[in-house]
XYZ file of C-alpha atoms in Angstrom:
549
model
C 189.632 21.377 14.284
C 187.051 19.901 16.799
C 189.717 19.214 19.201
C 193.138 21.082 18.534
C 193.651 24.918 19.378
C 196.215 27.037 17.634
C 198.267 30.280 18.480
C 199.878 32.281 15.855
C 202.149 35.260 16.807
C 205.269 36.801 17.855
C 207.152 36.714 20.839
C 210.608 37.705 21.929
C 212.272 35.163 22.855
C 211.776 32.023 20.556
C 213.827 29.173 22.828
C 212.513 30.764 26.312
C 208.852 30.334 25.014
C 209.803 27.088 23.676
C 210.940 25.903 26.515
C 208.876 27.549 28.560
C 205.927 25.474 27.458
C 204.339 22.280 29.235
C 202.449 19.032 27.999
C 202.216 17.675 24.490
C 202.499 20.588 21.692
C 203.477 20.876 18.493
C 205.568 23.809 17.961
C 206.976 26.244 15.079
C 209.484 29.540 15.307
C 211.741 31.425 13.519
C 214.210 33.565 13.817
C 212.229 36.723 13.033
C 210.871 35.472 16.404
C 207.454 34.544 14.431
C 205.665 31.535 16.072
C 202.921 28.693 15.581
C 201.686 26.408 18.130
C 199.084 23.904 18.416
C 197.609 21.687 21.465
C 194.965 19.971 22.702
C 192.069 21.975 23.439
C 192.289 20.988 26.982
C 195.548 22.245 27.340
C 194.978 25.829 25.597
C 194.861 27.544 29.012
C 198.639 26.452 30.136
C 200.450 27.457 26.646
C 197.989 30.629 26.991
C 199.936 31.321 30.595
C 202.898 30.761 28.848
C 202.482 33.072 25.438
C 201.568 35.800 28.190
C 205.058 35.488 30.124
C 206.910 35.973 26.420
C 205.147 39.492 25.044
C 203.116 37.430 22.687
C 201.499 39.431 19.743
C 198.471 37.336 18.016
C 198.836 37.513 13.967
C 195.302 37.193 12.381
C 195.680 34.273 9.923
C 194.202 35.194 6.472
C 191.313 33.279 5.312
C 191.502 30.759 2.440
C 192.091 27.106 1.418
C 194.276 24.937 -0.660
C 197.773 23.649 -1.260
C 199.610 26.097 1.249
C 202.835 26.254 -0.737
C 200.478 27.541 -4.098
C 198.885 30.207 -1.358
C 202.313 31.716 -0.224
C 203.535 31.887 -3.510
C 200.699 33.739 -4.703
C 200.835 35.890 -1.818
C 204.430 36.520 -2.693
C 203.749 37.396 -6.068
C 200.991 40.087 -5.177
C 203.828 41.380 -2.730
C 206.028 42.268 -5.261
C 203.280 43.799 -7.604
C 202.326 45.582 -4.589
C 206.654 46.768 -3.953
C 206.880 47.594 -7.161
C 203.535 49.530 -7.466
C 204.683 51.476 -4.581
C 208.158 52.230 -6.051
C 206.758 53.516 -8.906
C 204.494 56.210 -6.983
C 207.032 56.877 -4.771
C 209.284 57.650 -7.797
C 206.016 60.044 -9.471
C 205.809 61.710 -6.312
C 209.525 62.391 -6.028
C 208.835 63.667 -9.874
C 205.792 65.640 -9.043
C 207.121 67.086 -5.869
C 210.506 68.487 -7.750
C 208.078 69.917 -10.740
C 205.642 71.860 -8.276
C 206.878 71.618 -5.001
C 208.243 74.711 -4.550
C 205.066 76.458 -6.543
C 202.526 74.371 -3.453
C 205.000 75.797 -1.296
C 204.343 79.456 -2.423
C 200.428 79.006 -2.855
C 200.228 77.876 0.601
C 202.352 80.798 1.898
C 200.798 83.455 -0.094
C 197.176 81.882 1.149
C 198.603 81.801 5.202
C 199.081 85.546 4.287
C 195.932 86.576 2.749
C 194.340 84.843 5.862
C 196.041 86.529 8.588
C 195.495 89.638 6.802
C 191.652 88.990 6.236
C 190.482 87.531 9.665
C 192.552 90.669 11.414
C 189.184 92.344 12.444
C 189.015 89.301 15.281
C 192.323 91.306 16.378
C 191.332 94.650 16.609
C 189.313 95.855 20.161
C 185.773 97.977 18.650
C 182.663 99.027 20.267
C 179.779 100.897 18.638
C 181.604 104.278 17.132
C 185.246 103.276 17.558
C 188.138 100.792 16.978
C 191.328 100.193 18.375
C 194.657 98.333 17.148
C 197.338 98.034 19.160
C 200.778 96.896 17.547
C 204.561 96.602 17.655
C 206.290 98.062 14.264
C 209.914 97.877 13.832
C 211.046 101.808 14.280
C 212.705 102.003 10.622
C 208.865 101.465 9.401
C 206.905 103.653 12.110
C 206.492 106.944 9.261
C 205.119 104.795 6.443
C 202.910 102.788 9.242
C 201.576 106.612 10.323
C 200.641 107.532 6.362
C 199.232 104.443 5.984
C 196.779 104.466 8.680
C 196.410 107.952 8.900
C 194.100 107.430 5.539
C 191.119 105.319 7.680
C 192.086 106.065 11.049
C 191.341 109.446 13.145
C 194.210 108.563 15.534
C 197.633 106.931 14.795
C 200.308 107.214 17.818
C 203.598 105.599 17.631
C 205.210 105.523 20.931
C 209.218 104.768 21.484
C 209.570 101.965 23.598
C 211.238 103.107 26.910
C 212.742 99.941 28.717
C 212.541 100.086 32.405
C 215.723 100.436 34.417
C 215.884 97.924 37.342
C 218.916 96.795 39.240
C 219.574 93.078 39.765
C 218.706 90.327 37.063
C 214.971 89.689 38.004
C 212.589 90.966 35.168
C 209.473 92.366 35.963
C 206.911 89.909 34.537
C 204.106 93.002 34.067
C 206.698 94.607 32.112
C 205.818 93.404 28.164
C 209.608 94.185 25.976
C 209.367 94.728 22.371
C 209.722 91.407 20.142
C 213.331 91.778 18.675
C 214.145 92.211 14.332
C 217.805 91.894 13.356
C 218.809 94.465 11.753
C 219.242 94.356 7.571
C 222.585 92.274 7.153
C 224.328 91.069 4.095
C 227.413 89.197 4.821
C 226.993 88.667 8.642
C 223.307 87.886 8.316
C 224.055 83.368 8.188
C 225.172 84.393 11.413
C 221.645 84.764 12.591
C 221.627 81.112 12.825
C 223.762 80.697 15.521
C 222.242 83.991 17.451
C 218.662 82.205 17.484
C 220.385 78.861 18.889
C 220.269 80.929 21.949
C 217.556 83.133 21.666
C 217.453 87.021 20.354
C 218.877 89.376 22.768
C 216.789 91.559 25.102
C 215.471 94.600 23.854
C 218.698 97.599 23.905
C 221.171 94.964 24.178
C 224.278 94.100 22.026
C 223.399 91.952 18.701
C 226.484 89.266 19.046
C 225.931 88.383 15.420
C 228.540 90.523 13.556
C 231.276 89.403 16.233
C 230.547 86.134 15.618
C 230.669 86.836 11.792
C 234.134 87.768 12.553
C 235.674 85.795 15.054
C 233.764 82.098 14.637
C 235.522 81.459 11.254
C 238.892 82.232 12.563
C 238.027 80.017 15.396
C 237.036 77.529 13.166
C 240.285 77.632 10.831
C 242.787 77.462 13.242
C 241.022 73.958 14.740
C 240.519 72.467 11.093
C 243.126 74.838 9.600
C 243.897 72.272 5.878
C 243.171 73.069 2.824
C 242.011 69.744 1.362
C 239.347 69.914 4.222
C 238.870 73.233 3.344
C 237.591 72.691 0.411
C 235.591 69.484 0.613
C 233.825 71.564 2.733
C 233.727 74.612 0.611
C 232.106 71.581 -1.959
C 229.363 70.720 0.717
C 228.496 73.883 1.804
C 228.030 74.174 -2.474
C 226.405 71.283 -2.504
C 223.799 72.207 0.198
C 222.992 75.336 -1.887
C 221.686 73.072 -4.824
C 219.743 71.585 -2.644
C 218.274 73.726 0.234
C 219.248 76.783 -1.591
C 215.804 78.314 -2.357
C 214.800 78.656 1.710
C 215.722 81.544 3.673
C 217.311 78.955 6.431
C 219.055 76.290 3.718
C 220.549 79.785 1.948
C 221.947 80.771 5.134
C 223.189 77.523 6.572
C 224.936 76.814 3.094
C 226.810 80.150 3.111
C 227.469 79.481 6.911
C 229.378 76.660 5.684
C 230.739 78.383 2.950
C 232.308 80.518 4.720
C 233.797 78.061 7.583
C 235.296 76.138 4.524
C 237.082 79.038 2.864
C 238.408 79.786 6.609
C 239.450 76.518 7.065
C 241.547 77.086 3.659
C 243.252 80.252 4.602
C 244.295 78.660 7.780
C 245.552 75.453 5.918
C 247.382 77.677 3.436
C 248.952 79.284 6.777
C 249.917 75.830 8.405
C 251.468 74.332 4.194
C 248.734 71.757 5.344
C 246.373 69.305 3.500
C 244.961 66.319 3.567
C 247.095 66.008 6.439
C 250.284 66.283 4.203
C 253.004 69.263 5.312
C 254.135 71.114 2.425
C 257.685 71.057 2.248
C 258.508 68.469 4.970
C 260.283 65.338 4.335
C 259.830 61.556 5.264
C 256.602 60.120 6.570
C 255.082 64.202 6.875
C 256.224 64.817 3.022
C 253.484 65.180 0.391
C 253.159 63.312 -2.890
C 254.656 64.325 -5.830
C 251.557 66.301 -7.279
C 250.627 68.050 -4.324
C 255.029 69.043 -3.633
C 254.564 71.796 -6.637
C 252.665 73.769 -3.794
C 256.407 74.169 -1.998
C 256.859 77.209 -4.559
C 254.312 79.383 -2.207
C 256.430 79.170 0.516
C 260.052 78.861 -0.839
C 258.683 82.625 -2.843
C 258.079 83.959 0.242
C 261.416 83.080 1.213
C 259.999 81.879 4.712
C 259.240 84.990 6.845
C 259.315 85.201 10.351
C 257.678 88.296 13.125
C 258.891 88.396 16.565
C 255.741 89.767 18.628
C 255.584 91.059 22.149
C 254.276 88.350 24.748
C 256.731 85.641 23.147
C 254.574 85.096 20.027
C 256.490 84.546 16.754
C 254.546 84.065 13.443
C 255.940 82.213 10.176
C 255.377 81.407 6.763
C 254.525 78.983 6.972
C 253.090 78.713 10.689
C 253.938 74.744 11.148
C 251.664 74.057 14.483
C 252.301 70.778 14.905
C 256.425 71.867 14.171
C 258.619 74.755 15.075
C 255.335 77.247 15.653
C 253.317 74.596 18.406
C 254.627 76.522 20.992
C 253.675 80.158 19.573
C 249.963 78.256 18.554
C 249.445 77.677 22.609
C 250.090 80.822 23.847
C 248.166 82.482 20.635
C 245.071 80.325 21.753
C 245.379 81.598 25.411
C 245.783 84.886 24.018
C 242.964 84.985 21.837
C 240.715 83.536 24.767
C 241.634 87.017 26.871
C 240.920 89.543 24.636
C 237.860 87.261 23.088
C 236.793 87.596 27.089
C 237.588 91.258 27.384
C 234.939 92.297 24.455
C 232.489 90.157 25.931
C 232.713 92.088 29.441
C 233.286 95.077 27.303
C 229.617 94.693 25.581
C 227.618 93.842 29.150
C 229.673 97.113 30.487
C 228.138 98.692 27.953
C 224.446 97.002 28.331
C 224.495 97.413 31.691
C 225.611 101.062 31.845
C 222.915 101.936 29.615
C 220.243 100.057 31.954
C 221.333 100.529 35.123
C 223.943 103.647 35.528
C 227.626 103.863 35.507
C 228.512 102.215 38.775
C 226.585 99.170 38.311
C 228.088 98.607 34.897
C 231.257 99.144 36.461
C 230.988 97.044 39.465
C 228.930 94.375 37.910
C 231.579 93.751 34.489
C 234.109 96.745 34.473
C 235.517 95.431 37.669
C 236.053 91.776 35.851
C 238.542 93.739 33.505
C 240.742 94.555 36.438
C 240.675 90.831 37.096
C 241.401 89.509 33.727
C 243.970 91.901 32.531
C 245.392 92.440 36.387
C 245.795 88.720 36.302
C 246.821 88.188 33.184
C 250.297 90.303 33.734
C 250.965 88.835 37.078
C 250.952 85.426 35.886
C 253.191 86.202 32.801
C 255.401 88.116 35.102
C 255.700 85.304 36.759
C 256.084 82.527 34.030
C 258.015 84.467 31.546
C 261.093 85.097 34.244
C 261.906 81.899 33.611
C 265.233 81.284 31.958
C 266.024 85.571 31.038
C 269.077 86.786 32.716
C 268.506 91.023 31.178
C 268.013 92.612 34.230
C 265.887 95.291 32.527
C 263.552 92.925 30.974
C 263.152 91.114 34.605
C 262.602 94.428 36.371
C 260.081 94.393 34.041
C 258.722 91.200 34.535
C 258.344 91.700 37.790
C 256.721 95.220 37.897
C 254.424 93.515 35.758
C 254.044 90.735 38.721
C 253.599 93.392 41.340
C 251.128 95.659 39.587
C 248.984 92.908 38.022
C 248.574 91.542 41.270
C 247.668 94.569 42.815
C 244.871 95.522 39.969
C 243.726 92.071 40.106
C 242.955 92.238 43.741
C 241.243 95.987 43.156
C 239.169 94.067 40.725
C 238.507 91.298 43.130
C 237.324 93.353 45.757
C 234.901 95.371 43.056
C 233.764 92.002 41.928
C 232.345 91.002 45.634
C 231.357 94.381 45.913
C 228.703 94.576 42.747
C 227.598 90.533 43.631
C 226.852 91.994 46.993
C 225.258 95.493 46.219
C 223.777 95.243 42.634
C 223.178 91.545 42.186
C 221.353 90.841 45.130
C 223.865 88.405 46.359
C 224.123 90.097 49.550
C 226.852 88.621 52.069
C 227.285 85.539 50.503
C 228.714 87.667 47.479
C 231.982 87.810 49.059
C 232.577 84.139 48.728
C 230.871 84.149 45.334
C 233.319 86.437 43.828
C 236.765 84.075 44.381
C 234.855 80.860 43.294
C 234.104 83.131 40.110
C 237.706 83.864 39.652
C 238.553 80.535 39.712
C 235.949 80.123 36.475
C 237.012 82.989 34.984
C 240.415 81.369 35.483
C 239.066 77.934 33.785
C 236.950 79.929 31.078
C 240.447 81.640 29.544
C 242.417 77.897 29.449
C 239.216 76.722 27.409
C 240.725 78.201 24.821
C 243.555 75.766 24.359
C 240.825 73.973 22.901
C 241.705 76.065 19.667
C 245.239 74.326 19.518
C 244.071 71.221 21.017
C 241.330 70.282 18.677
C 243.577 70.633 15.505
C 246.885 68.844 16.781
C 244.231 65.663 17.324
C 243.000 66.202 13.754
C 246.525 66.470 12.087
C 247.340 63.313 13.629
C 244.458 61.366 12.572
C 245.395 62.580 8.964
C 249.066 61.680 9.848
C 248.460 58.200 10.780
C 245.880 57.670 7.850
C 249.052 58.996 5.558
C 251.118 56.532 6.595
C 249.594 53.996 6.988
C 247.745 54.383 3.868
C 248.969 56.386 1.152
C 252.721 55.886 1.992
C 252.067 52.352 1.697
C 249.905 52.501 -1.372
C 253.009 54.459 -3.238
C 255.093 51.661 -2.241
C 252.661 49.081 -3.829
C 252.306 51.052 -6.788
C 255.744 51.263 -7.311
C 256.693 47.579 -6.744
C 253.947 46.435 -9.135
C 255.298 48.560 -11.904
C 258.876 46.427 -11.162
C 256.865 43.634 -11.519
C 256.940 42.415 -8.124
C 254.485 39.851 -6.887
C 251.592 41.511 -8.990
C 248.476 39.611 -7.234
C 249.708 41.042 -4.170
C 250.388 44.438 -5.091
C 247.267 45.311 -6.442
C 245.346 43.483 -3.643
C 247.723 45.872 -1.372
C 247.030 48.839 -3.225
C 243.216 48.431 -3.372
C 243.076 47.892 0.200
C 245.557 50.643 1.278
C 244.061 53.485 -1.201
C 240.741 52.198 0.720
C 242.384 52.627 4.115
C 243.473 56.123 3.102
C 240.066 57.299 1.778
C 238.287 56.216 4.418
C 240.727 57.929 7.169
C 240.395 61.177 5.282
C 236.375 61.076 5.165
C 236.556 60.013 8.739
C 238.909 62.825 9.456
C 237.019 65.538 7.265
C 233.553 64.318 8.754
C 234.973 64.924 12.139
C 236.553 68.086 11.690
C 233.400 69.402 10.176
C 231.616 68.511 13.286
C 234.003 68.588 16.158
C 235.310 72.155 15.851
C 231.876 73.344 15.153
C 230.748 72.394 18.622
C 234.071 73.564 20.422
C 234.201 76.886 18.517
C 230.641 77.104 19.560
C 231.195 76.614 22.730
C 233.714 79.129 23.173
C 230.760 81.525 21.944
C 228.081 80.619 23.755
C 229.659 79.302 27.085
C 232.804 81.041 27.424
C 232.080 84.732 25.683
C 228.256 85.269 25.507
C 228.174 84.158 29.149
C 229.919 87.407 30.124
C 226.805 89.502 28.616
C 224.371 87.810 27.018
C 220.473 86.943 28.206
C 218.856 85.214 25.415
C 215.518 86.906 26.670
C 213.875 88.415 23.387
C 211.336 87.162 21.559
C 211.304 87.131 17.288
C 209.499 89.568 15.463
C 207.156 88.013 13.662
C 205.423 90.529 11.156
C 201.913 90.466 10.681
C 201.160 88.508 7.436
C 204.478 86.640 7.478
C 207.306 87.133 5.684
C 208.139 85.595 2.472
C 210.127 82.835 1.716
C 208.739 80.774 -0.964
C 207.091 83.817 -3.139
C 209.576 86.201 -5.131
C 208.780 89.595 -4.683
């Protein structure tokens, strides 16, 4: 128009522009915060002023003429020709992609290959009579590297990597260490996935994979610890296999979980506990009728109990959140000791081999004296409680005396190696008792092991009740004919309530003692030894992971 000006856009705030604008105007929004607004020419610049306080976004009008309803309905139609044209390639892709996917996947990896192999001349140092390659080879494959270049090369040298032994924890950055292979694995080797969360170790240094193979499932079962868990997760980890299966990483993350799930089974089996139901309890803990069979495990086994040293009694079954909660708590404080002892053990041994007997002694053998010295002076203590044998509270309290003493030996060791091989220097002496103290806090992190699962149990306790319990009540009065409509209203909604407590309480303990049992790894044990300092080996060429052998 000769004399009207228009604005068509978006803006944030629909009423605040709205209002926001002065003189005569004719204005349009909608919720999706689209607007249209039209003026007098000579008032274009104040509603301009106005747009620009409200983030407006110009939309480019298309061109055309007519009955505007006929245009927007033919627009709409060529949208949904265009949606459903899209939904059908998307659909031939998904096709295409599952058909030859995995065979693009392989071309481009065996191609990758073939290039890295062909343009290695650009790697290789020459001048006019001589070339030179210089290389890292894993030592299980240094003979059949020799014979192989030994057929066009005059010279082939392989050299054992010596690592330099320096006190302290500063690296020498001229110093180039050896990229780091894990060694050939079968069972343990979906471990690898946790060891690269934190890098590879240093060059010499102890591989915490197999340890973890061993000790993160048990972690893991005694948190979760139910069979019905146990296996939904035993289905995923299944499940994940179809899927990711094929790749080196989806194959190992799938049997990670695999083998997480059938932990979390044995550990449910141990506890007569799933879905939150305790086998062979009665009332609101009592299982439904087609899960009581499962009582026969434990009545066969006639219900067998071990009296241990340190207090600890085991059963069959172990009922944590029962009779056993007690024994759980100080199992979980007892596992975090020794789980602490074999870390210190393994940088003992690292160190030793780097730096010499005393420095492995002072720097992590002297942290033994402290953990196991204080360890016995603190059960002296505690465990004198309420014993009246006077042979098993001389005992007690010779354990009292010389834990103390040991722990104070280690103590003083502990200063002494922050001081003299850890370049503390003075200040090492305060150092070492603020340690204690974390070593102190490290050990109680592993209540964390009880902890986690009591929290879990009771989620699936309250879902039972609430639920299921009510849903068997529901059931039962509609097949006495009670109030029908109601009834199966009731049982719809608390079968829902049910399902949905034991998804939420399976997706959480899928997740929630992953992260605490890895922390107890990473934080609590690995920070006694481990540097994460080594770099992959990468072979030259790749490896293959798309392109059988």
């Amino acid at each position: 128009y000769e004399h009207l000006s228009s604005f068509i856009g978006e803006v944030g705030n629909v009423r605040k522009t709205r209002d926001s604008l002065k003189g005569e105007v004719l204005f349009f929004g909608s919720d999706s915060g689209a607007v249209a607004i039209f003026c007098r020419s000579g008032d274009e610049e104040s509603v301009q002023k106005a747009l620009s306080e409200n983030e407006f976004k110009t939309i480019t009008t298309p061109e055309g003429k007519g009955n505007p309803n006929k245009e927007i309905e033919s627009s709409l139609k060529q949208i949904k020709e265009l949606e459903s044209k899209v939904s059908s390639l998307e659909e031939e892709m998904a096709n295409w992609s599952e058909k030859n996917g995995r065979l693009l996947l392989a071309a481009e990896e065996r191609l990758s290959s073939q290039f890295e192999v062909l343009s290695a001349p650009v790697r290789v140092a020459t001048t006019e009579h001589a070339f030179l390659l210089d290389a890292w080879v894993k030592s299980d494959d240094a003979e059949s590297v020799v014979t192989t270049l030994s057929k066009i090369a005059s010279h082939v040298e392989v050299e054992d990597y010596q690592p330099s032994h320096h006190h302290g924890h500063g690296h020498d950055e001229n110093h180039e260490e050896p990229p780091i292979a894990f060694n050939d694995r079968n069972v343990s080797k979906p471990y690898e996935l946790l060891t690269d969360l934190v890098g590879r170790p240093g060059y010499g240094k102890v591989d915490p994979t197999f340890f973890m193979f061993i000790t993160y499932p048990i972690f893991f079962g005694m948190m979760l610890g139910d069979m019905g868990y146990g296996l939904m997760t035993v289905g995923l980890a299944m499940l994940l296999k179809s899927k990711i299966g094929h790749t080196d990483s989806g194959k190992l993350a799938s049997s990670l979980i695999m083998y997480i799930g059938l932990s979390t089974m044995l550990f449910g089996f141990l506890y007569a506990e799933i879905w939150g139901f305790e086998i062979g309890a009665t009332g609101d803990h009592a299982p439904p009728v087609w899960l009581a069979w499962m009582d026969v495990f434990y009545h066969w086994a006639h219900h067998p109990h071990v009296t241990l040293p340190f207090n600890v009694e085991l059963a069959f079954p172990f009922h944590r959140v029962g009779s056993n909660m007690v024994d759980l708590i100080l199992i979980s404080i007892y596992f975090g000791v020794l789980h602490i002892a074999v870390g210190f053990l393994i940088g003992w041994r690292d160190v030793t081999k780097l730096h010499g007997a005393a420095a492995g002694f002072f720097e992590k053998g002297s942290w033994l004296l402290v953990l196991f010295g204080g360890f016995a002076a603190i059960y002296g203590v505690f465990a004198a409680k309420g014993h009246t044998s006077e042979g098993y509270l001389e005992l007690l309290d010779t354990m009292k005396n010389v834990g103390g003493i040991v722990a104070l030996v280690g103590l003083v060791c502990v200063c002494w190696g922050l001081v003299k091989y850890e370049g503390f220097g003075a200040a090492g002496w305060m150092i070492g008792v603020l340690e204690i103290v974390s070593l102190l806090s490290n050990t109680l992190s592993y209540v964390r092991l009880f902890a986690i699962g009591v929290v879990g149990v009771k989620i699936a306790e309250t879902g039972n009740k609430l639920g299921y319990h009510n849903f068997e009540h529901a059931l039962h009065e509609l097949t006495a004919g009670h109030d029908p409509v109601l009834n199966i209203v009731l049982i719809i909604g608390t079968l829902a309530l049910w399902l949905g407590v034991q998804i939420f309480a399976w997706v959480l303990g899928v997740f929630s003692p992953n992260i605490h049992t890895a922390r107890l790894h990473f934080v609590e044990w690995m920070g006694k030894f481990y540097e994460g300092s080594g770099e992959p080996f990468n072979p030259f060429g790749g490896s293959d992971q798309y392109v059988e052998p």
